[in-house]
Structure formats: structure tokens, C-alpha cells
PDB file as gemmi writes it, atoms N, CA and C in Angstrom:
CRYST1    1.000    1.000    1.000  90.00  90.00  90.00 P 1                      
ATOM      1  N   MET A   1      -8.631 -28.173 -22.034  1.00  0.00           N  
ATOM      2  CA  MET A   1      -8.809 -27.423 -20.798  1.00  0.00           C  
ATOM      3  C   MET A   1      -8.094 -26.078 -20.899  1.00  0.00           C  
ATOM      4  N   ASN A   2      -8.652 -25.094 -20.261  1.00  0.00           N  
ATOM      5  CA  ASN A   2      -8.002 -23.795 -20.101  1.00  0.00           C  
ATOM      6  C   ASN A   2      -7.334 -23.781 -18.735  1.00  0.00           C  
ATOM      7  N   ILE A   3      -6.035 -23.575 -18.731  1.00  0.00           N  
ATOM      8  CA  ILE A   3      -5.265 -23.664 -17.496  1.00  0.00           C  
ATOM      9  C   ILE A   3      -4.479 -22.383 -17.275  1.00  0.00           C  
ATOM     10  N   LEU A   4      -4.571 -21.848 -16.080  1.00  0.00           N  
ATOM     11  CA  LEU A   4      -3.784 -20.690 -15.673  1.00  0.00           C  
ATOM     12  C   LEU A   4      -2.673 -21.180 -14.758  1.00  0.00           C  
ATOM     13  N   ILE A   5      -1.442 -20.826 -15.095  1.00  0.00           N  
ATOM     14  CA  ILE A   5      -0.311 -21.170 -14.252  1.00  0.00           C  
ATOM     15  C   ILE A   5       0.232 -19.876 -13.672  1.00  0.00           C  
ATOM     16  N   LYS A   6       0.085 -19.737 -12.360  1.00  0.00           N  
ATOM     17  CA  LYS A   6       0.534 -18.537 -11.646  1.00  0.00           C  
ATOM     18  C   LYS A   6       1.902 -18.821 -11.035  1.00  0.00           C  
ATOM     19  N   ILE A   7       2.859 -17.975 -11.368  1.00  0.00           N  
ATOM     20  CA  ILE A   7       4.232 -18.175 -10.894  1.00  0.00           C  
ATOM     21  C   ILE A   7       4.647 -16.964 -10.076  1.00  0.00           C  
ATOM     22  N   SER A   8       4.882 -17.192  -8.787  1.00  0.00           N  
ATOM     23  CA  SER A   8       5.303 -16.095  -7.912  1.00  0.00           C  
ATOM     24  C   SER A   8       6.643 -16.368  -7.238  1.00  0.00           C  
ATOM     25  N   THR A   9       7.222 -17.501  -7.513  1.00  0.00           N  
ATOM     26  CA  THR A   9       8.448 -17.920  -6.834  1.00  0.00           C  
ATOM     27  C   THR A   9       9.687 -17.209  -7.379  1.00  0.00           C  
ATOM     28  N   ASP A  10      10.688 -17.088  -6.520  1.00  0.00           N  
ATOM     29  CA  ASP A  10      11.978 -16.597  -6.991  1.00  0.00           C  
ATOM     30  C   ASP A  10      12.973 -17.754  -7.134  1.00  0.00           C  
ATOM     31  N   SER A  11      12.467 -18.973  -7.069  1.00  0.00           N  
ATOM     32  CA  SER A  11      13.295 -20.164  -7.236  1.00  0.00           C  
ATOM     33  C   SER A  11      13.434 -20.484  -8.722  1.00  0.00           C  
ATOM     34  N   GLU A  12      14.672 -20.581  -9.177  1.00  0.00           N  
ATOM     35  CA  GLU A  12      14.885 -20.907 -10.580  1.00  0.00           C  
ATOM     36  C   GLU A  12      14.332 -22.293 -10.917  1.00  0.00           C  
ATOM     37  N   LEU A  13      14.553 -23.248 -10.044  1.00  0.00           N  
ATOM     38  CA  LEU A  13      14.091 -24.610 -10.307  1.00  0.00           C  
ATOM     39  C   LEU A  13      12.567 -24.689 -10.378  1.00  0.00           C  
ATOM     40  N   ILE A  14      11.893 -24.072  -9.448  1.00  0.00           N  
ATOM     41  CA  ILE A  14      10.434 -24.135  -9.432  1.00  0.00           C  
ATOM     42  C   ILE A  14       9.850 -23.406 -10.642  1.00  0.00           C  
ATOM     43  N   SER A  15      10.396 -22.251 -10.989  1.00  0.00           N  
ATOM     44  CA  SER A  15       9.892 -21.526 -12.159  1.00  0.00           C  
ATOM     45  C   SER A  15      10.161 -22.313 -13.441  1.00  0.00           C  
ATOM     46  N   TYR A  16      11.312 -22.958 -13.509  1.00  0.00           N  
ATOM     47  CA  TYR A  16      11.626 -23.816 -14.652  1.00  0.00           C  
ATOM     48  C   TYR A  16      10.593 -24.941 -14.778  1.00  0.00           C  
ATOM     49  N   GLU A  17      10.306 -25.599 -13.673  1.00  0.00           N  
ATOM     50  CA  GLU A  17       9.332 -26.692 -13.683  1.00  0.00           C  
ATOM     51  C   GLU A  17       7.944 -26.201 -14.082  1.00  0.00           C  
ATOM     52  N   ALA A  18       7.556 -25.031 -13.627  1.00  0.00           N  
ATOM     53  CA  ALA A  18       6.238 -24.474 -13.964  1.00  0.00           C  
ATOM     54  C   ALA A  18       6.128 -24.187 -15.460  1.00  0.00           C  
ATOM     55  N   ILE A  19       7.170 -23.599 -16.026  1.00  0.00           N  
ATOM     56  CA  ILE A  19       7.143 -23.291 -17.460  1.00  0.00           C  
ATOM     57  C   ILE A  19       7.228 -24.572 -18.281  1.00  0.00           C  
ATOM     58  N   ALA A  20       8.028 -25.532 -17.834  1.00  0.00           N  
ATOM     59  CA  ALA A  20       8.110 -26.819 -18.522  1.00  0.00           C  
ATOM     60  C   ALA A  20       6.750 -27.519 -18.513  1.00  0.00           C  
ATOM     61  N   LEU A  21       6.036 -27.423 -17.407  1.00  0.00           N  
ATOM     62  CA  LEU A  21       4.687 -27.988 -17.331  1.00  0.00           C  
ATOM     63  C   LEU A  21       3.765 -27.288 -18.327  1.00  0.00           C  
ATOM     64  N   ALA A  22       3.872 -25.978 -18.431  1.00  0.00           N  
ATOM     65  CA  ALA A  22       3.056 -25.229 -19.399  1.00  0.00           C  
ATOM     66  C   ALA A  22       3.334 -25.712 -20.820  1.00  0.00           C  
ATOM     67  N   PHE A  23       4.602 -25.909 -21.151  1.00  0.00           N  
ATOM     68  CA  PHE A  23       4.964 -26.391 -22.475  1.00  0.00           C  
ATOM     69  C   PHE A  23       4.401 -27.785 -22.724  1.00  0.00           C  
ATOM     70  N   THR A  24       4.486 -28.646 -21.729  1.00  0.00           N  
ATOM     71  CA  THR A  24       3.967 -30.008 -21.861  1.00  0.00           C  
ATOM     72  C   THR A  24       2.461 -30.005 -22.056  1.00  0.00           C  
ATOM     73  N   LEU A  25       1.758 -29.224 -21.248  1.00  0.00           N  
ATOM     74  CA  LEU A  25       0.298 -29.149 -21.379  1.00  0.00           C  
ATOM     75  C   LEU A  25      -0.109 -28.589 -22.738  1.00  0.00           C  
ATOM     76  N   ALA A  26       0.612 -27.587 -23.211  1.00  0.00           N  
ATOM     77  CA  ALA A  26       0.313 -27.000 -24.521  1.00  0.00           C  
ATOM     78  C   ALA A  26       0.535 -28.015 -25.638  1.00  0.00           C  
ATOM     79  N   THR A  27       1.515 -28.877 -25.473  1.00  0.00           N  
ATOM     80  CA  THR A  27       1.785 -29.920 -26.462  1.00  0.00           C  
ATOM     81  C   THR A  27       0.590 -30.854 -26.607  1.00  0.00           C  
ATOM     82  N   PHE A  28      -0.158 -31.036 -25.519  1.00  0.00           N  
ATOM     83  CA  PHE A  28      -1.335 -31.901 -25.537  1.00  0.00           C  
ATOM     84  C   PHE A  28      -2.618 -31.100 -25.750  1.00  0.00           C  
ATOM     85  N   ASP A  29      -2.498 -29.976 -26.442  1.00  0.00           N  
ATOM     86  CA  ASP A  29      -3.628 -29.145 -26.884  1.00  0.00           C  
ATOM     87  C   ASP A  29      -4.430 -28.496 -25.765  1.00  0.00           C  
ATOM     88  N   HIS A  30      -3.827 -28.277 -24.632  1.00  0.00           N  
ATOM     89  CA  HIS A  30      -4.474 -27.487 -23.593  1.00  0.00           C  
ATOM     90  C   HIS A  30      -4.155 -26.018 -23.845  1.00  0.00           C  
ATOM     91  N   VAL A  31      -5.056 -25.160 -23.472  1.00  0.00           N  
ATOM     92  CA  VAL A  31      -4.829 -23.720 -23.572  1.00  0.00           C  
ATOM     93  C   VAL A  31      -4.234 -23.281 -22.244  1.00  0.00           C  
ATOM     94  N   VAL A  32      -3.023 -22.758 -22.296  1.00  0.00           N  
ATOM     95  CA  VAL A  32      -2.284 -22.426 -21.077  1.00  0.00           C  
ATOM     96  C   VAL A  32      -1.936 -20.936 -21.081  1.00  0.00           C  
ATOM     97  N   GLN A  33      -2.199 -20.299 -19.960  1.00  0.00           N  
ATOM     98  CA  GLN A  33      -1.827 -18.901 -19.768  1.00  0.00           C  
ATOM     99  C   GLN A  33      -0.888 -18.814 -18.575  1.00  0.00           C  
ATOM    100  N   LEU A  34       0.293 -18.241 -18.792  1.00  0.00           N  
ATOM    101  CA  LEU A  34       1.239 -18.021 -17.700  1.00  0.00           C  
ATOM    102  C   LEU A  34       1.009 -16.640 -17.105  1.00  0.00           C  
ATOM    103  N   TYR A  35       1.091 -16.568 -15.786  1.00  0.00           N  
ATOM    104  CA  TYR A  35       0.950 -15.288 -15.081  1.00  0.00           C  
ATOM    105  C   TYR A  35       2.081 -15.185 -14.061  1.00  0.00           C  
ATOM    106  N   PHE A  36       2.979 -14.225 -14.274  1.00  0.00           N  
ATOM    107  CA  PHE A  36       4.102 -13.995 -13.375  1.00  0.00           C  
ATOM    108  C   PHE A  36       3.780 -12.828 -12.454  1.00  0.00           C  
ATOM    109  N   TYR A  37       4.082 -13.012 -11.179  1.00  0.00           N  
ATOM    110  CA  TYR A  37       3.862 -11.944 -10.204  1.00  0.00           C  
ATOM    111  C   TYR A  37       4.777 -12.182  -9.008  1.00  0.00           C  
ATOM    112  N   GLY A  38       4.778 -11.219  -8.103  1.00  0.00           N  
ATOM    113  CA  GLY A  38       5.560 -11.380  -6.881  1.00  0.00           C  
ATOM    114  C   GLY A  38       7.044 -11.488  -7.153  1.00  0.00           C  
ATOM    115  N   ASP A  39       7.678 -12.447  -6.494  1.00  0.00           N  
ATOM    116  CA  ASP A  39       9.129 -12.606  -6.580  1.00  0.00           C  
ATOM    117  C   ASP A  39       9.616 -13.197  -7.902  1.00  0.00           C  
ATOM    118  N   SER A  40       8.717 -13.643  -8.771  1.00  0.00           N  
ATOM    119  CA  SER A  40       9.156 -14.168 -10.065  1.00  0.00           C  
ATOM    120  C   SER A  40       9.800 -13.074 -10.917  1.00  0.00           C  
ATOM    121  N   PHE A  41       9.583 -11.841 -10.529  1.00  0.00           N  
ATOM    122  CA  PHE A  41      10.222 -10.695 -11.187  1.00  0.00           C  
ATOM    123  C   PHE A  41      11.736 -10.910 -11.295  1.00  0.00           C  
ATOM    124  N   TYR A  42      12.346 -11.383 -10.221  1.00  0.00           N  
ATOM    125  CA  TYR A  42      13.803 -11.550 -10.187  1.00  0.00           C  
ATOM    126  C   TYR A  42      14.285 -12.642 -11.132  1.00  0.00           C  
ATOM    127  N   ILE A  43      13.488 -13.675 -11.328  1.00  0.00           N  
ATOM    128  CA  ILE A  43      13.839 -14.758 -12.245  1.00  0.00           C  
ATOM    129  C   ILE A  43      13.825 -14.257 -13.688  1.00  0.00           C  
ATOM    130  N   LEU A  44      12.820 -13.479 -14.033  1.00  0.00           N  
ATOM    131  CA  LEU A  44      12.719 -12.979 -15.403  1.00  0.00           C  
ATOM    132  C   LEU A  44      13.741 -11.888 -15.714  1.00  0.00           C  
ATOM    133  N   ALA A  45      14.141 -11.149 -14.709  1.00  0.00           N  
ATOM    134  CA  ALA A  45      15.098 -10.066 -14.915  1.00  0.00           C  
ATOM    135  C   ALA A  45      16.540 -10.572 -15.017  1.00  0.00           C  
ATOM    136  N   ASP A  46      16.772 -11.811 -14.618  1.00  0.00           N  
ATOM    137  CA  ASP A  46      18.118 -12.389 -14.616  1.00  0.00           C  
ATOM    138  C   ASP A  46      18.342 -13.209 -15.888  1.00  0.00           C  
ATOM    139  N   SER A  47      19.183 -12.737 -16.770  1.00  0.00           N  
ATOM    140  CA  SER A  47      19.398 -13.405 -18.056  1.00  0.00           C  
ATOM    141  C   SER A  47      20.134 -14.739 -17.935  1.00  0.00           C  
ATOM    142  N   THR A  48      20.575 -15.094 -16.749  1.00  0.00           N  
ATOM    143  CA  THR A  48      21.273 -16.375 -16.566  1.00  0.00           C  
ATOM    144  C   THR A  48      20.331 -17.501 -16.150  1.00  0.00           C  
ATOM    145  N   THR A  49      19.059 -17.214 -15.923  1.00  0.00           N  
ATOM    146  CA  THR A  49      18.115 -18.245 -15.493  1.00  0.00           C  
ATOM    147  C   THR A  49      17.520 -18.973 -16.692  1.00  0.00           C  
ATOM    148  N   ARG A  50      17.093 -20.195 -16.442  1.00  0.00           N  
ATOM    149  CA  ARG A  50      16.434 -20.975 -17.496  1.00  0.00           C  
ATOM    150  C   ARG A  50      15.095 -20.365 -17.873  1.00  0.00           C  
ATOM    151  N   ALA A  51      14.395 -19.811 -16.905  1.00  0.00           N  
ATOM    152  CA  ALA A  51      13.094 -19.200 -17.182  1.00  0.00           C  
ATOM    153  C   ALA A  51      13.235 -18.041 -18.165  1.00  0.00           C  
ATOM    154  N   TYR A  52      14.307 -17.303 -18.038  1.00  0.00           N  
ATOM    155  CA  TYR A  52      14.583 -16.187 -18.950  1.00  0.00           C  
ATOM    156  C   TYR A  52      14.615 -16.690 -20.396  1.00  0.00           C  
ATOM    157  N   GLY A  53      15.278 -17.793 -20.618  1.00  0.00           N  
ATOM    158  CA  GLY A  53      15.335 -18.354 -21.963  1.00  0.00           C  
ATOM    159  C   GLY A  53      14.039 -19.010 -22.390  1.00  0.00           C  
ATOM    160  N   MET A  54      13.399 -19.693 -21.463  1.00  0.00           N  
ATOM    161  CA  MET A  54      12.171 -20.411 -21.795  1.00  0.00           C  
ATOM    162  C   MET A  54      11.034 -19.471 -22.164  1.00  0.00           C  
ATOM    163  N   ILE A  55      10.958 -18.339 -21.521  1.00  0.00           N  
ATOM    164  CA  ILE A  55       9.863 -17.400 -21.792  1.00  0.00           C  
ATOM    165  C   ILE A  55       9.938 -16.898 -23.235  1.00  0.00           C  
ATOM    166  N   GLN A  56      11.110 -16.983 -23.829  1.00  0.00           N  
ATOM    167  CA  GLN A  56      11.284 -16.560 -25.214  1.00  0.00           C  
ATOM    168  C   GLN A  56      10.773 -17.607 -26.212  1.00  0.00           C  
ATOM    169  N   SER A  57      10.348 -18.774 -25.719  1.00  0.00           N  
ATOM    170  CA  SER A  57       9.898 -19.870 -26.573  1.00  0.00           C  
ATOM    171  C   SER A  57       8.390 -20.058 -26.569  1.00  0.00           C  
ATOM    172  N   LEU A  58       7.644 -19.134 -26.026  1.00  0.00           N  
ATOM    173  CA  LEU A  58       6.195 -19.299 -25.938  1.00  0.00           C  
ATOM    174  C   LEU A  58       5.557 -19.532 -27.306  1.00  0.00           C  
ATOM    175  N   GLU A  59       6.015 -18.809 -28.294  1.00  0.00           N  
ATOM    176  CA  GLU A  59       5.434 -18.923 -29.633  1.00  0.00           C  
ATOM    177  C   GLU A  59       5.611 -20.330 -30.217  1.00  0.00           C  
ATOM    178  N   LEU A  60       6.717 -20.986 -29.900  1.00  0.00           N  
ATOM    179  CA  LEU A  60       6.954 -22.338 -30.407  1.00  0.00           C  
ATOM    180  C   LEU A  60       5.901 -23.328 -29.922  1.00  0.00           C  
ATOM    181  N   TYR A  61       5.316 -23.044 -28.773  1.00  0.00           N  
ATOM    182  CA  TYR A  61       4.298 -23.918 -28.180  1.00  0.00           C  
ATOM    183  C   TYR A  61       2.892 -23.360 -28.346  1.00  0.00           C  
ATOM    184  N   ASP A  62       2.747 -22.370 -29.189  1.00  0.00           N  
ATOM    185  CA  ASP A  62       1.460 -21.707 -29.440  1.00  0.00           C  
ATOM    186  C   ASP A  62       0.841 -21.151 -28.162  1.00  0.00           C  
ATOM    187  N   LEU A  63       1.691 -20.681 -27.270  1.00  0.00           N  
ATOM    188  CA  LEU A  63       1.217 -20.050 -26.041  1.00  0.00           C  
ATOM    189  C   LEU A  63       1.101 -18.548 -26.254  1.00  0.00           C  
ATOM    190  N   PRO A  64       0.085 -17.936 -25.651  1.00  0.00           N  
ATOM    191  CA  PRO A  64      -0.047 -16.480 -25.777  1.00  0.00           C  
ATOM    192  C   PRO A  64       1.016 -15.771 -24.944  1.00  0.00           C  
ATOM    193  N   TYR A  65       1.073 -14.459 -25.105  1.00  0.00           N  
ATOM    194  CA  TYR A  65       1.962 -13.669 -24.256  1.00  0.00           C  
ATOM    195  C   TYR A  65       1.694 -14.011 -22.802  1.00  0.00           C  
ATOM    196  N   ALA A  66       2.741 -14.088 -22.017  1.00  0.00           N  
ATOM    197  CA  ALA A  66       2.580 -14.291 -20.575  1.00  0.00           C  
ATOM    198  C   ALA A  66       2.076 -12.989 -19.972  1.00  0.00           C  
ATOM    199  N   TRP A  67       1.337 -13.103 -18.910  1.00  0.00           N  
ATOM    200  CA  TRP A  67       0.877 -11.930 -18.176  1.00  0.00           C  
ATOM    201  C   TRP A  67       1.844 -11.649 -17.038  1.00  0.00           C  
ATOM    202  N   ALA A  68       1.993 -10.388 -16.704  1.00  0.00           N  
ATOM    203  CA  ALA A  68       2.845 -10.005 -15.583  1.00  0.00           C  
ATOM    204  C   ALA A  68       2.081  -9.080 -14.661  1.00  0.00           C  
ATOM    205  N   GLY A  69       2.278  -9.271 -13.377  1.00  0.00           N  
ATOM    206  CA  GLY A  69       1.601  -8.457 -12.385  1.00  0.00           C  
ATOM    207  C   GLY A  69       2.502  -7.419 -11.749  1.00  0.00           C  
ATOM    208  N   PHE A  70       3.555  -7.019 -12.439  1.00  0.00           N  
ATOM    209  CA  PHE A  70       4.439  -5.989 -11.884  1.00  0.00           C  
ATOM    210  C   PHE A  70       4.627  -4.882 -12.909  1.00  0.00           C  
ATOM    211  N   ARG A  71       4.448  -3.664 -12.445  1.00  0.00           N  
ATOM    212  CA  ARG A  71       4.526  -2.495 -13.328  1.00  0.00           C  
ATOM    213  C   ARG A  71       5.953  -2.144 -13.728  1.00  0.00           C  
ATOM    214  N   GLU A  72       6.906  -2.394 -12.863  1.00  0.00           N  
ATOM    215  CA  GLU A  72       8.281  -1.957 -13.116  1.00  0.00           C  
ATOM    216  C   GLU A  72       9.008  -2.777 -14.172  1.00  0.00           C  
ATOM    217  N   MET A  73       8.312  -3.680 -14.855  1.00  0.00           N  
ATOM    218  CA  MET A  73       8.977  -4.568 -15.797  1.00  0.00           C  
ATOM    219  C   MET A  73       9.584  -3.832 -16.979  1.00  0.00           C  
ATOM    220  N   THR A  74       9.009  -2.760 -17.420  1.00  0.00           N  
ATOM    221  CA  THR A  74       9.552  -2.076 -18.591  1.00  0.00           C  
ATOM    222  C   THR A  74      10.913  -1.452 -18.305  1.00  0.00           C  
ATOM    223  N   VAL A  75      11.195  -1.205 -17.056  1.00  0.00           N  
ATOM    224  CA  VAL A  75      12.492  -0.644 -16.677  1.00  0.00           C  
ATOM    225  C   VAL A  75      13.529  -1.756 -16.498  1.00  0.00           C  
ATOM    226  N   ALA A  76      13.134  -2.861 -15.901  1.00  0.00           N  
ATOM    227  CA  ALA A  76      14.090  -3.900 -15.530  1.00  0.00           C  
ATOM    228  C   ALA A  76      14.298  -4.979 -16.589  1.00  0.00           C  
ATOM    229  N   PHE A  77      13.326  -5.189 -17.477  1.00  0.00           N  
ATOM    230  CA  PHE A  77      13.414  -6.283 -18.437  1.00  0.00           C  
ATOM    231  C   PHE A  77      13.968  -5.796 -19.768  1.00  0.00           C  
ATOM    232  N   ASP A  78      14.701  -6.680 -20.435  1.00  0.00           N  
ATOM    233  CA  ASP A  78      15.187  -6.332 -21.757  1.00  0.00           C  
ATOM    234  C   ASP A  78      14.137  -6.694 -22.811  1.00  0.00           C  
ATOM    235  N   ASP A  79      14.429  -6.378 -24.056  1.00  0.00           N  
ATOM    236  CA  ASP A  79      13.461  -6.591 -25.138  1.00  0.00           C  
ATOM    237  C   ASP A  79      13.110  -8.057 -25.350  1.00  0.00           C  
ATOM    238  N   LYS A  80      14.027  -8.964 -25.038  1.00  0.00           N  
ATOM    239  CA  LYS A  80      13.744 -10.391 -25.217  1.00  0.00           C  
ATOM    240  C   LYS A  80      12.606 -10.843 -24.317  1.00  0.00           C  
ATOM    241  N   ILE A  81      12.531 -10.285 -23.144  1.00  0.00           N  
ATOM    242  CA  ILE A  81      11.435 -10.607 -22.229  1.00  0.00           C  
ATOM    243  C   ILE A  81      10.184  -9.806 -22.596  1.00  0.00           C  
ATOM    244  N   LEU A  82      10.354  -8.533 -22.862  1.00  0.00           N  
ATOM    245  CA  LEU A  82       9.210  -7.671 -23.162  1.00  0.00           C  
ATOM    246  C   LEU A  82       8.472  -8.092 -24.427  1.00  0.00           C  
ATOM    247  N   ASP A  83       9.146  -8.784 -25.331  1.00  0.00           N  
ATOM    248  CA  ASP A  83       8.494  -9.286 -26.540  1.00  0.00           C  
ATOM    249  C   ASP A  83       7.527 -10.423 -26.241  1.00  0.00           C  
ATOM    250  N   ASN A  84       7.633 -11.036 -25.066  1.00  0.00           N  
ATOM    251  CA  ASN A  84       6.843 -12.226 -24.747  1.00  0.00           C  
ATOM    252  C   ASN A  84       5.971 -12.090 -23.508  1.00  0.00           C  
ATOM    253  N   ILE A  85       5.919 -10.924 -22.939  1.00  0.00           N  
ATOM    254  CA  ILE A  85       5.168 -10.737 -21.697  1.00  0.00           C  
ATOM    255  C   ILE A  85       4.444  -9.396 -21.753  1.00  0.00           C  
ATOM    256  N   ARG A  86       3.263  -9.365 -21.179  1.00  0.00           N  
ATOM    257  CA  ARG A  86       2.464  -8.135 -21.156  1.00  0.00           C  
ATOM    258  C   ARG A  86       1.987  -7.876 -19.731  1.00  0.00           C  
ATOM    259  N   TYR A  87       1.990  -6.614 -19.371  1.00  0.00           N  
ATOM    260  CA  TYR A  87       1.491  -6.235 -18.053  1.00  0.00           C  
ATOM    261  C   TYR A  87      -0.009  -6.514 -17.993  1.00  0.00           C  
ATOM    262  N   PHE A  88      -0.430  -7.190 -16.943  1.00  0.00           N  
ATOM    263  CA  PHE A  88      -1.847  -7.476 -16.736  1.00  0.00           C  
ATOM    264  C   PHE A  88      -2.411  -6.386 -15.849  1.00  0.00           C  
ATOM    265  N   ASP A  89      -3.178  -5.526 -16.428  1.00  0.00           N  
ATOM    266  CA  ASP A  89      -3.749  -4.394 -15.707  1.00  0.00           C  
ATOM    267  C   ASP A  89      -5.132  -4.777 -15.201  1.00  0.00           C  
ATOM    268  N   GLY A  90      -5.211  -5.135 -13.975  1.00  0.00           N  
ATOM    269  CA  GLY A  90      -6.481  -5.551 -13.390  1.00  0.00           C  
ATOM    270  C   GLY A  90      -6.253  -6.580 -12.301  1.00  0.00           C  
ATOM    271  N   LYS A  91      -7.334  -7.160 -11.860  1.00  0.00           N  
ATOM    272  CA  LYS A  91      -7.258  -8.191 -10.827  1.00  0.00           C  
ATOM    273  C   LYS A  91      -7.328  -9.559 -11.488  1.00  0.00           C  
ATOM    274  N   ILE A  92      -6.369 -10.389 -11.180  1.00  0.00           N  
ATOM    275  CA  ILE A  92      -6.356 -11.731 -11.751  1.00  0.00           C  
ATOM    276  C   ILE A  92      -7.578 -12.523 -11.286  1.00  0.00           C  
ATOM    277  N   SER A  93      -8.085 -12.173 -10.113  1.00  0.00           N  
ATOM    278  CA  SER A  93      -9.270 -12.871  -9.596  1.00  0.00           C  
ATOM    279  C   SER A  93     -10.492 -12.660 -10.489  1.00  0.00           C  
ATOM    280  N   ASP A  94     -10.516 -11.581 -11.252  1.00  0.00           N  
ATOM    281  CA  ASP A  94     -11.624 -11.334 -12.172  1.00  0.00           C  
ATOM    282  C   ASP A  94     -11.581 -12.253 -13.384  1.00  0.00           C  
ATOM    283  N   LYS A  95     -10.447 -12.869 -13.651  1.00  0.00           N  
ATOM    284  CA  LYS A  95     -10.265 -13.739 -14.815  1.00  0.00           C  
ATOM    285  C   LYS A  95     -10.378 -15.228 -14.482  1.00  0.00           C  
ATOM    286  N   LEU A  96     -10.430 -15.573 -13.214  1.00  0.00           N  
ATOM    287  CA  LEU A  96     -10.371 -16.982 -12.818  1.00  0.00           C  
ATOM    288  C   LEU A  96     -11.509 -17.822 -13.390  1.00  0.00           C  
ATOM    289  N   ASP A  97     -12.660 -17.225 -13.620  1.00  0.00           N  
ATOM    290  CA  ASP A  97     -13.788 -17.977 -14.169  1.00  0.00           C  
ATOM    291  C   ASP A  97     -13.536 -18.483 -15.585  1.00  0.00           C  
ATOM    292  N   GLU A  98     -12.562 -17.897 -16.274  1.00  0.00           N  
ATOM    293  CA  GLU A  98     -12.248 -18.302 -17.642  1.00  0.00           C  
ATOM    294  C   GLU A  98     -11.412 -19.585 -17.703  1.00  0.00           C  
ATOM    295  N   PHE A  99     -10.922 -20.038 -16.550  1.00  0.00           N  
ATOM    296  CA  PHE A  99     -10.010 -21.178 -16.520  1.00  0.00           C  
ATOM    297  C   PHE A  99     -10.642 -22.373 -15.812  1.00  0.00           C  
ATOM    298  N   ASP A 100     -10.352 -23.550 -16.354  1.00  0.00           N  
ATOM    299  CA  ASP A 100     -10.831 -24.785 -15.740  1.00  0.00           C  
ATOM    300  C   ASP A 100      -9.982 -25.181 -14.541  1.00  0.00           C  
ATOM    301  N   SER A 101      -8.721 -24.776 -14.577  1.00  0.00           N  
ATOM    302  CA  SER A 101      -7.798 -25.135 -13.508  1.00  0.00           C  
ATOM    303  C   SER A 101      -6.783 -24.013 -13.313  1.00  0.00           C  
ATOM    304  N   VAL A 102      -6.390 -23.808 -12.051  1.00  0.00           N  
ATOM    305  CA  VAL A 102      -5.384 -22.812 -11.727  1.00  0.00           C  
ATOM    306  C   VAL A 102      -4.289 -23.513 -10.898  1.00  0.00           C  
ATOM    307  N   LEU A 103      -3.060 -23.418 -11.386  1.00  0.00           N  
ATOM    308  CA  LEU A 103      -1.924 -24.018 -10.701  1.00  0.00           C  
ATOM    309  C   LEU A 103      -1.034 -22.890 -10.210  1.00  0.00           C  
ATOM    310  N   GLU A 104      -0.571 -22.999  -8.973  1.00  0.00           N  
ATOM    311  CA  GLU A 104       0.252 -21.933  -8.392  1.00  0.00           C  
ATOM    312  C   GLU A 104       1.613 -22.473  -8.003  1.00  0.00           C  
ATOM    313  N   PHE A 105       2.639 -21.721  -8.372  1.00  0.00           N  
ATOM    314  CA  PHE A 105       4.016 -22.089  -8.051  1.00  0.00           C  
ATOM    315  C   PHE A 105       4.700 -20.941  -7.351  1.00  0.00           C  
TER     316      PHE A 105                                                      
END                                                                             
């Protein structure tokens, strides 16, 4: 299955659970795309959060670069995050047909 996981929360626990779910699904050969937007910006910008560390492990699970819906990321994020996330220029709604399931956190 192709699964899109949209993360907009500023809760460390919820973002951790969402990324952990992505890792688990990828382990079972699902194609998973993470999309960060909204208040999740604060979780990724904070180097003390679990999500900050987990986003650096996408390659270990054969996950593609995460998408981000915020332009200011190049100013606020360090290279460890920027190496694993790309700005999504466009409307995420235009991509929804590519996914079998969309999960929102």
C-alpha cells in the first residue's frame, strides 16, 4: 500500500507515534510518505525532541525524503533535518490520488 502520513501536531508524543507508525509500516513493505506541516514545524526545529532524531533515520527504513509544507524551514532547521526533508511546493490535495490511505496526526 502507498500511505501518506500527514503530521501537523506540535505534540512530541503524537509526532513520535506517527513516525514510529511510518517505520513499522515501512518494515512490512508499505510505501510511506511523511508530510510535515502546520505546528509540526516546532517539533522538527527542536533538537531535544524524539522526532528530530527519528527524522534522521528515514534512510534506514527505505523511506523517501519527508515533505514539508513550510517555507521557513531553511532558516530554522539545521543540516541534520534539511538532509532528510524537502519543501513540498504545491497542494498536497493534488497528490492524494497517489495514496491508498492517508493518516493525519
